[in-house]
Amino acid sequence: MSYQVTIEPTGEVIEVEEGQTILAAALRQGVWLPFACGHGTCATCKCTLLDGYVEHGDASPFALMDMEREEGKLLACCATPESDLVIEADIDVDPDFAGYLVEDYQAEVAAIEPLSPTIVEVRLKLDRSMQFQAGQYVNIALPKVDGSRAFSIANPPSVDDEVTLHVRLVPGGAATSYIHNELKVGDSVDLSGPYGQFFVRTSDDKDTLFIAGGSGLSSPESMILDMLEHGSTKQIYLFQGARNVAELYHREKFEALEKEHDNFHYVPALNEPAADDNWQGFTGFVHEAAESHFEGKFAGHKAYLCGPPLMIDAAITALMRGRLFEDDIHMEKFLTAADGSSEITRSALFKRI
């Protein structure tokens, strides 16, 4: 059984299978709805129910309050129809968003390689090609793990028959523990994608800076490789943060790219270098490295931030202090179960990011 959902103000109509969320159906039919977390905590996909009945699902009571439910609000990533519906969504599609269809894939683990003491690279060979934009992510279903988990794609879209992931071991994390300790080359996994609104705004001619921390390097790596492959003439800056040299993975790759491309600049930063690291580069947090490099003046750039919440928040503060604001800051926070509900709220300024 399926239901028809009409999405205003565009008037587009989608078919939603029984038990399927509105967002999942929309993405698989090429209809864009705003979303971010995909599991009911960020409220980005909040819509208004104009007609019909829904089951609200696992929407967080913080992201969708009881009062809002009574007023006809719903979260598209959690809500499932119980009748034909008419909903109203805040649709504002970026002209640089390709809007590739979300599809389901089977993949075989082709390689698992350590990148650092806490991060491994997993390369998955897909059963067919997948179109995606650099910066997007996939959802992966793993044996012995309930639900699915999101991981950003680290390879550029030119490599379309596989996805490469950078996976940090999260203490107590069921999915990352399985990947680090049990997943083997030759294993099969199910995944879906592409998801996400984290991508390079190619129509904007501003120079571009990336600030990445930990395994948050995955999306910027894909985006930078894609930009360089397409001959971008923008000045591209990558600020990569890590605790020590052992955690600073792919350093050699980016140093080589810096030598090959006059418009690419690489600045690594360590906040706790080990005594035997013999570190000669920037010591401090990655947002401080960016502030130092640009002397605290960021106006005239596009910024892309990817990493843990504390890094993102510190980087936003630094960028705004340096006269860079909402329209030119794009981010992807790497949240884990340990982050809990502390990350479900956003400042009013960044309600659209």
Short mmCIF file of C-alpha atoms in Angstrom, two decimals:
data_model
loop_
_atom_site.label_atom_id
_atom_site.label_comp_id
_atom_site.label_asym_id
_atom_site.label_seq_id
_atom_site.Cartn_x
_atom_site.Cartn_y
_atom_site.Cartn_z
CA MET A 1 0.00 0.00 0.00
CA SER A 2 1.21 3.50 -0.75
CA TYR A 3 0.08 7.08 -0.18
CA GLN A 4 0.33 10.21 -2.30
CA VAL A 5 2.08 13.15 -0.67
CA THR A 6 1.74 16.57 -2.28
CA ILE A 7 4.53 18.99 -1.40
CA GLU A 8 3.73 22.68 -1.42
CA PRO A 9 4.58 25.27 -2.60
CA THR A 10 6.00 23.38 -5.62
CA GLY A 11 2.99 21.05 -6.03
CA GLU A 12 5.22 18.01 -6.59
CA VAL A 13 3.60 14.66 -5.77
CA ILE A 14 5.47 11.61 -4.49
CA GLU A 15 4.43 8.05 -3.72
CA VAL A 16 5.27 6.94 -0.18
CA GLU A 17 5.13 3.26 0.70
CA GLU A 18 3.53 2.19 3.95
CA GLY A 19 6.11 2.52 6.73
CA GLN A 20 8.44 4.64 4.58
CA THR A 21 9.37 8.14 5.76
CA ILE A 22 8.42 11.14 3.67
CA LEU A 23 12.07 12.17 3.33
CA ALA A 24 13.25 8.72 2.19
CA ALA A 25 10.56 8.59 -0.50
CA ALA A 26 11.25 12.13 -1.68
CA LEU A 27 15.00 11.60 -2.06
CA ARG A 28 14.47 8.37 -3.99
CA GLN A 29 12.15 10.17 -6.41
CA GLY A 30 14.38 13.16 -7.06
CA VAL A 31 12.38 15.59 -4.93
CA TRP A 32 14.56 17.75 -2.67
CA LEU A 33 13.53 18.51 0.89
CA PRO A 34 15.80 20.31 3.35
CA PHE A 35 17.41 17.92 5.83
CA ALA A 36 20.62 17.38 7.77
CA CYS A 37 20.84 14.69 10.45
CA GLY A 38 18.24 12.33 8.96
CA HIS A 39 17.19 10.87 12.31
CA GLY A 40 14.93 13.37 14.01
CA THR A 41 17.23 15.51 16.12
CA CYS A 42 18.16 18.64 14.15
CA ALA A 43 14.72 19.87 12.94
CA THR A 44 16.08 20.93 9.54
CA CYS A 45 13.38 18.92 7.75
CA LYS A 46 10.48 20.37 9.73
CA CYS A 47 7.34 20.73 7.57
CA THR A 48 3.72 21.76 8.09
CA LEU A 49 0.94 19.21 7.65
CA LEU A 50 -1.87 20.87 5.68
CA ASP A 51 -4.06 17.82 5.16
CA GLY A 52 -4.03 14.16 6.20
CA TYR A 53 -2.64 12.06 9.04
CA VAL A 54 0.90 11.01 9.96
CA GLU A 55 2.75 8.93 12.49
CA HIS A 56 5.54 11.12 13.90
CA GLY A 57 7.96 8.22 14.47
CA ASP A 58 11.17 8.77 16.43
CA ALA A 59 11.21 12.55 16.21
CA SER A 60 13.02 14.00 19.22
CA PRO A 61 10.73 15.92 21.58
CA PHE A 62 13.35 18.69 21.55
CA ALA A 63 13.37 18.95 17.73
CA LEU A 64 9.59 18.58 17.48
CA MET A 65 7.83 19.74 20.63
CA ASP A 66 4.35 18.54 21.64
CA MET A 67 3.00 22.01 20.98
CA GLU A 68 4.36 21.88 17.42
CA ARG A 69 2.81 18.48 16.79
CA GLU A 70 -0.54 19.86 17.84
CA GLU A 71 0.01 22.77 15.43
CA GLY A 72 0.52 20.34 12.54
CA LYS A 73 4.34 20.29 12.34
CA LEU A 74 6.26 17.13 11.41
CA LEU A 75 9.81 16.02 10.70
CA ALA A 76 10.02 14.56 7.20
CA CYS A 77 12.90 12.24 8.18
CA CYS A 78 10.73 10.48 10.79
CA ALA A 79 7.09 10.97 9.75
CA THR A 80 5.27 8.18 7.91
CA PRO A 81 1.89 8.79 6.21
CA GLU A 82 -1.31 7.20 7.46
CA SER A 83 -3.32 8.71 4.58
CA ASP A 84 -2.74 10.82 1.50
CA LEU A 85 -1.07 14.06 2.62
CA VAL A 86 -0.49 17.65 1.69
CA ILE A 87 2.56 19.19 3.38
CA GLU A 88 4.31 22.53 3.11
CA ALA A 89 8.11 22.61 3.17
CA ASP A 90 10.65 25.42 3.31
CA ILE A 91 12.19 24.62 -0.08
CA ASP A 92 15.15 26.73 -1.11
CA VAL A 93 17.27 24.64 -3.48
CA ASP A 94 20.83 25.82 -4.00
CA PRO A 95 21.57 26.22 -7.74
CA ASP A 96 24.79 24.20 -7.30
CA PHE A 97 22.98 21.20 -5.82
CA ALA A 98 22.83 18.34 -8.35
CA GLY A 99 20.03 16.45 -6.59
CA TYR A 100 21.09 12.93 -7.56
CA LEU A 101 18.59 10.21 -6.71
CA VAL A 102 19.14 8.24 -3.52
CA GLU A 103 19.37 4.55 -4.38
CA ASP A 104 20.19 1.28 -2.61
CA TYR A 105 23.45 -0.54 -3.36
CA GLN A 106 25.28 -3.68 -2.40
CA ALA A 107 29.00 -3.39 -1.86
CA GLU A 108 31.97 -5.65 -1.22
CA VAL A 109 34.76 -4.62 1.11
CA ALA A 110 37.78 -4.24 -1.19
CA ALA A 111 40.31 -2.94 1.34
CA ILE A 112 40.70 -1.90 4.98
CA GLU A 113 43.82 0.10 5.79
CA PRO A 114 44.89 1.90 8.98
CA LEU A 115 45.29 5.65 8.57
CA SER A 116 46.11 6.45 12.20
CA PRO A 117 45.89 4.71 15.58
CA THR A 118 42.15 5.50 15.69
CA ILE A 119 41.08 5.80 12.02
CA VAL A 120 40.84 3.22 9.23
CA GLU A 121 40.15 3.65 5.55
CA VAL A 122 37.47 1.33 4.17
CA ARG A 123 37.10 0.95 0.41
CA LEU A 124 33.79 -0.48 -0.78
CA LYS A 125 33.31 -1.77 -4.33
CA LEU A 126 29.75 -1.02 -5.47
CA ASP A 127 27.53 -3.32 -7.52
CA ARG A 128 27.04 -0.42 -9.98
CA SER A 129 28.07 3.19 -10.45
CA MET A 130 26.75 5.88 -8.12
CA GLN A 131 26.46 9.55 -9.02
CA PHE A 132 27.22 11.88 -6.12
CA GLN A 133 28.59 15.31 -5.34
CA ALA A 134 31.87 15.65 -3.53
CA GLY A 135 31.06 16.19 0.15
CA GLN A 136 28.01 13.90 0.31
CA TYR A 137 27.64 10.76 2.43
CA VAL A 138 26.17 7.26 2.42
CA ASN A 139 24.18 5.29 4.98
CA ILE A 140 25.53 1.82 5.69
CA ALA A 141 23.78 -1.18 7.28
CA LEU A 142 26.11 -3.50 9.18
CA PRO A 143 25.59 -6.97 10.68
CA LYS A 144 24.96 -6.99 14.45
CA VAL A 145 24.25 -3.22 14.36
CA ASP A 146 20.74 -1.84 14.62
CA GLY A 147 19.74 0.71 12.00
CA SER A 148 22.21 2.37 9.63
CA ARG A 149 25.14 4.72 10.07
CA ALA A 150 26.24 7.71 8.01
CA PHE A 151 29.80 8.01 6.68
CA SER A 152 31.14 10.69 4.36
CA ILE A 153 32.62 9.73 1.00
CA ALA A 154 36.34 10.49 0.75
CA ASN A 155 36.94 9.70 -2.94
CA PRO A 156 36.06 12.14 -5.73
CA PRO A 157 32.96 11.56 -7.92
CA SER A 158 35.20 10.59 -10.84
CA VAL A 159 35.64 7.27 -9.03
CA ASP A 160 31.98 6.27 -9.24
CA ASP A 161 32.11 2.49 -8.80
CA GLU A 162 33.31 2.55 -5.20
CA VAL A 163 33.18 4.62 -2.04
CA THR A 164 36.08 5.23 0.32
CA LEU A 165 35.35 5.99 3.97
CA HIS A 166 37.47 7.25 6.87
CA VAL A 167 36.12 5.66 10.04
CA ARG A 168 37.23 6.75 13.50
CA LEU A 169 36.83 4.26 16.33
CA VAL A 170 34.30 5.72 18.77
CA PRO A 171 34.59 4.22 22.26
CA GLY A 172 31.45 2.18 22.82
CA GLY A 173 30.24 2.81 19.29
CA ALA A 174 28.58 -0.32 17.89
CA ALA A 175 29.12 0.49 14.21
CA THR A 176 32.67 1.83 14.38
CA SER A 177 33.71 -1.02 16.71
CA TYR A 178 32.33 -3.53 14.22
CA ILE A 179 34.17 -1.87 11.34
CA HIS A 180 37.49 -1.73 13.22
CA ASN A 181 37.33 -5.14 14.85
CA GLU A 182 35.12 -7.46 12.77
CA LEU A 183 34.66 -6.21 9.21
CA LYS A 184 36.84 -8.12 6.74
CA VAL A 185 37.90 -7.78 3.11
CA GLY A 186 35.38 -9.68 0.99
CA ASP A 187 32.43 -9.00 3.32
CA SER A 188 29.21 -7.64 1.79
CA VAL A 189 27.36 -4.60 3.12
CA ASP A 190 24.21 -2.76 2.08
CA LEU A 191 24.30 0.99 1.66
CA SER A 192 22.19 3.82 0.29
CA GLY A 193 23.07 7.24 -1.03
CA PRO A 194 24.02 9.86 -1.86
CA TYR A 195 22.79 12.05 0.99
CA GLY A 196 23.61 15.51 2.26
CA GLN A 197 23.78 19.19 1.41
CA PHE A 198 27.53 19.58 1.99
CA PHE A 199 29.06 20.40 -1.41
CA VAL A 200 31.18 23.04 -3.09
CA ARG A 201 29.28 26.07 -4.41
CA THR A 202 30.98 26.07 -7.79
CA SER A 203 29.05 29.06 -9.12
CA ASP A 204 30.63 31.29 -6.47
CA ASP A 205 34.03 32.64 -7.53
CA LYS A 206 35.31 33.28 -3.99
CA ASP A 207 38.50 31.55 -2.89
CA THR A 208 37.83 28.48 -0.78
CA LEU A 209 39.05 27.36 2.61
CA PHE A 210 38.48 24.01 4.30
CA ILE A 211 38.85 23.41 8.03
CA ALA A 212 38.87 19.72 8.97
CA GLY A 213 39.44 17.78 12.16
CA GLY A 214 39.99 14.05 12.68
CA SER A 215 38.12 11.80 10.25
CA GLY A 216 36.25 14.94 9.20
CA LEU A 217 38.97 15.16 6.55
CA SER A 218 36.97 12.72 4.39
CA SER A 219 34.53 15.19 2.81
CA PRO A 220 37.10 17.98 2.24
CA GLU A 221 39.44 15.43 0.65
CA SER A 222 36.73 14.47 -1.86
CA MET A 223 35.85 18.10 -2.49
CA ILE A 224 39.44 19.26 -2.97
CA LEU A 225 40.33 16.37 -5.30
CA ASP A 226 37.22 17.09 -7.35
CA MET A 227 38.02 20.81 -7.60
CA LEU A 228 41.59 20.14 -8.69
CA GLU A 229 40.50 17.48 -11.20
CA HIS A 230 38.16 20.01 -12.79
CA GLY A 231 40.89 22.62 -13.05
CA SER A 232 39.53 25.08 -10.49
CA THR A 233 41.48 28.33 -10.53
CA LYS A 234 40.29 29.40 -7.08
CA GLN A 235 42.81 29.58 -4.28
CA ILE A 236 42.11 26.51 -2.14
CA TYR A 237 43.27 26.26 1.46
CA LEU A 238 43.12 23.13 3.64
CA PHE A 239 43.63 23.46 7.39
CA GLN A 240 43.88 19.96 8.88
CA GLY A 241 43.79 19.50 12.63
CA ALA A 242 44.99 16.51 14.64
CA ARG A 243 46.30 15.77 18.11
CA ASN A 244 49.77 14.54 17.08
CA VAL A 245 51.75 13.35 14.06
CA ALA A 246 50.41 9.80 14.33
CA GLU A 247 46.86 11.13 13.91
CA LEU A 248 47.76 13.48 11.04
CA TYR A 249 46.93 11.13 8.19
CA HIS A 250 47.29 11.80 4.44
CA ARG A 251 49.81 14.54 5.16
CA GLU A 252 52.10 13.32 2.36
CA LYS A 253 49.22 13.29 -0.13
CA PHE A 254 48.35 16.94 0.52
CA GLU A 255 51.97 18.05 0.56
CA ALA A 256 52.34 16.45 -2.88
CA LEU A 257 49.18 18.18 -4.13
CA GLU A 258 50.53 21.50 -2.87
CA LYS A 259 53.66 21.01 -5.00
CA GLU A 260 51.59 20.04 -8.07
CA HIS A 261 49.04 22.86 -7.88
CA ASP A 262 49.98 26.52 -7.40
CA ASN A 263 46.46 27.32 -6.14
CA PHE A 264 46.36 24.67 -3.39
CA HIS A 265 47.73 25.45 0.06
CA TYR A 266 48.03 22.95 2.93
CA VAL A 267 48.38 23.94 6.61
CA PRO A 268 48.43 21.10 9.17
CA ALA A 269 48.05 21.88 12.88
CA LEU A 270 48.73 19.74 15.97
CA ASN A 271 47.27 20.68 19.32
CA GLU A 272 49.23 18.12 21.41
CA PRO A 273 52.35 17.04 19.49
CA ALA A 274 54.28 14.21 21.12
CA ALA A 275 57.78 14.84 22.42
CA ASP A 276 59.30 12.65 19.70
CA ASP A 277 57.21 14.15 16.86
CA ASN A 278 59.86 16.76 16.12
CA TRP A 279 57.00 18.95 14.97
CA GLN A 280 58.01 22.13 13.14
CA GLY A 281 54.55 23.17 11.94
CA PHE A 282 51.72 25.08 13.64
CA THR A 283 51.02 24.07 17.23
CA GLY A 284 47.51 24.79 18.44
CA PHE A 285 43.94 24.13 17.37
CA VAL A 286 43.06 24.07 13.70
CA HIS A 287 40.87 27.19 13.80
CA GLU A 288 43.81 29.03 15.38
CA ALA A 289 45.99 27.94 12.46
CA ALA A 290 43.46 29.46 10.06
CA GLU A 291 43.32 32.68 12.10
CA SER A 292 47.11 32.90 12.10
CA HIS A 293 47.41 32.26 8.36
CA PHE A 294 44.81 34.87 7.41
CA GLU A 295 45.71 37.25 10.22
CA GLY A 296 42.13 36.99 11.47
CA LYS A 297 40.60 38.33 8.23
CA PHE A 298 38.35 35.87 6.36
CA ALA A 299 36.07 38.14 4.32
CA GLY A 300 35.88 37.25 0.63
CA HIS A 301 36.14 33.47 1.09
CA LYS A 302 33.86 30.45 1.10
CA ALA A 303 34.46 28.23 4.15
CA TYR A 304 33.67 24.53 4.51
CA LEU A 305 33.96 23.01 7.98
CA CYS A 306 33.94 19.31 8.75
CA GLY A 307 34.71 17.58 12.03
CA PRO A 308 33.58 17.17 15.64
CA PRO A 309 31.11 19.66 17.15
CA LEU A 310 33.62 21.50 19.35
CA MET A 311 35.92 22.10 16.38
CA ILE A 312 33.01 23.33 14.24
CA ASP A 313 31.79 25.73 16.91
CA ALA A 314 35.28 27.15 17.50
CA ALA A 315 35.82 27.57 13.75
CA ILE A 316 32.49 29.36 13.27
CA THR A 317 33.39 31.78 16.05
CA ALA A 318 36.78 32.46 14.48
CA LEU A 319 35.32 32.98 11.00
CA MET A 320 32.58 35.30 12.18
CA ARG A 321 35.08 37.28 14.21
CA GLY A 322 37.02 37.61 10.95
CA ARG A 323 33.97 39.02 9.11
CA LEU A 324 32.72 35.83 7.40
CA PHE A 325 29.04 35.10 7.91
CA GLU A 326 26.23 32.64 7.26
CA ASP A 327 25.98 32.71 3.48
CA ASP A 328 29.67 31.85 3.12
CA ILE A 329 29.99 29.20 5.86
CA HIS A 330 28.96 25.60 5.21
CA MET A 331 29.48 22.78 7.66
CA GLU A 332 29.13 19.12 8.40
CA LYS A 333 29.32 18.07 12.04
CA PHE A 334 30.50 14.54 12.84
CA LEU A 335 28.11 13.52 15.62
CA THR A 336 28.30 10.30 17.60
CA ALA A 337 25.93 8.75 20.12
CA ALA A 338 28.05 10.33 22.84
CA ASP A 339 27.06 13.78 21.60
CA GLY A 340 23.47 13.03 22.50
CA SER A 341 20.82 15.71 22.58
CA SER A 342 23.30 18.49 23.23
CA GLU A 343 23.61 18.91 19.47
CA ILE A 344 19.95 19.09 18.55
CA THR A 345 19.67 22.83 18.82
CA ARG A 346 21.23 25.44 16.56
CA SER A 347 21.70 29.12 16.73
CA ALA A 348 19.09 31.18 14.92
CA LEU A 349 21.83 32.49 12.65
CA PHE A 350 22.65 29.03 11.34
CA LYS A 351 19.12 27.64 11.13
CA ARG A 352 19.57 26.98 7.40
CA ILE A 353 22.93 25.22 7.55
#
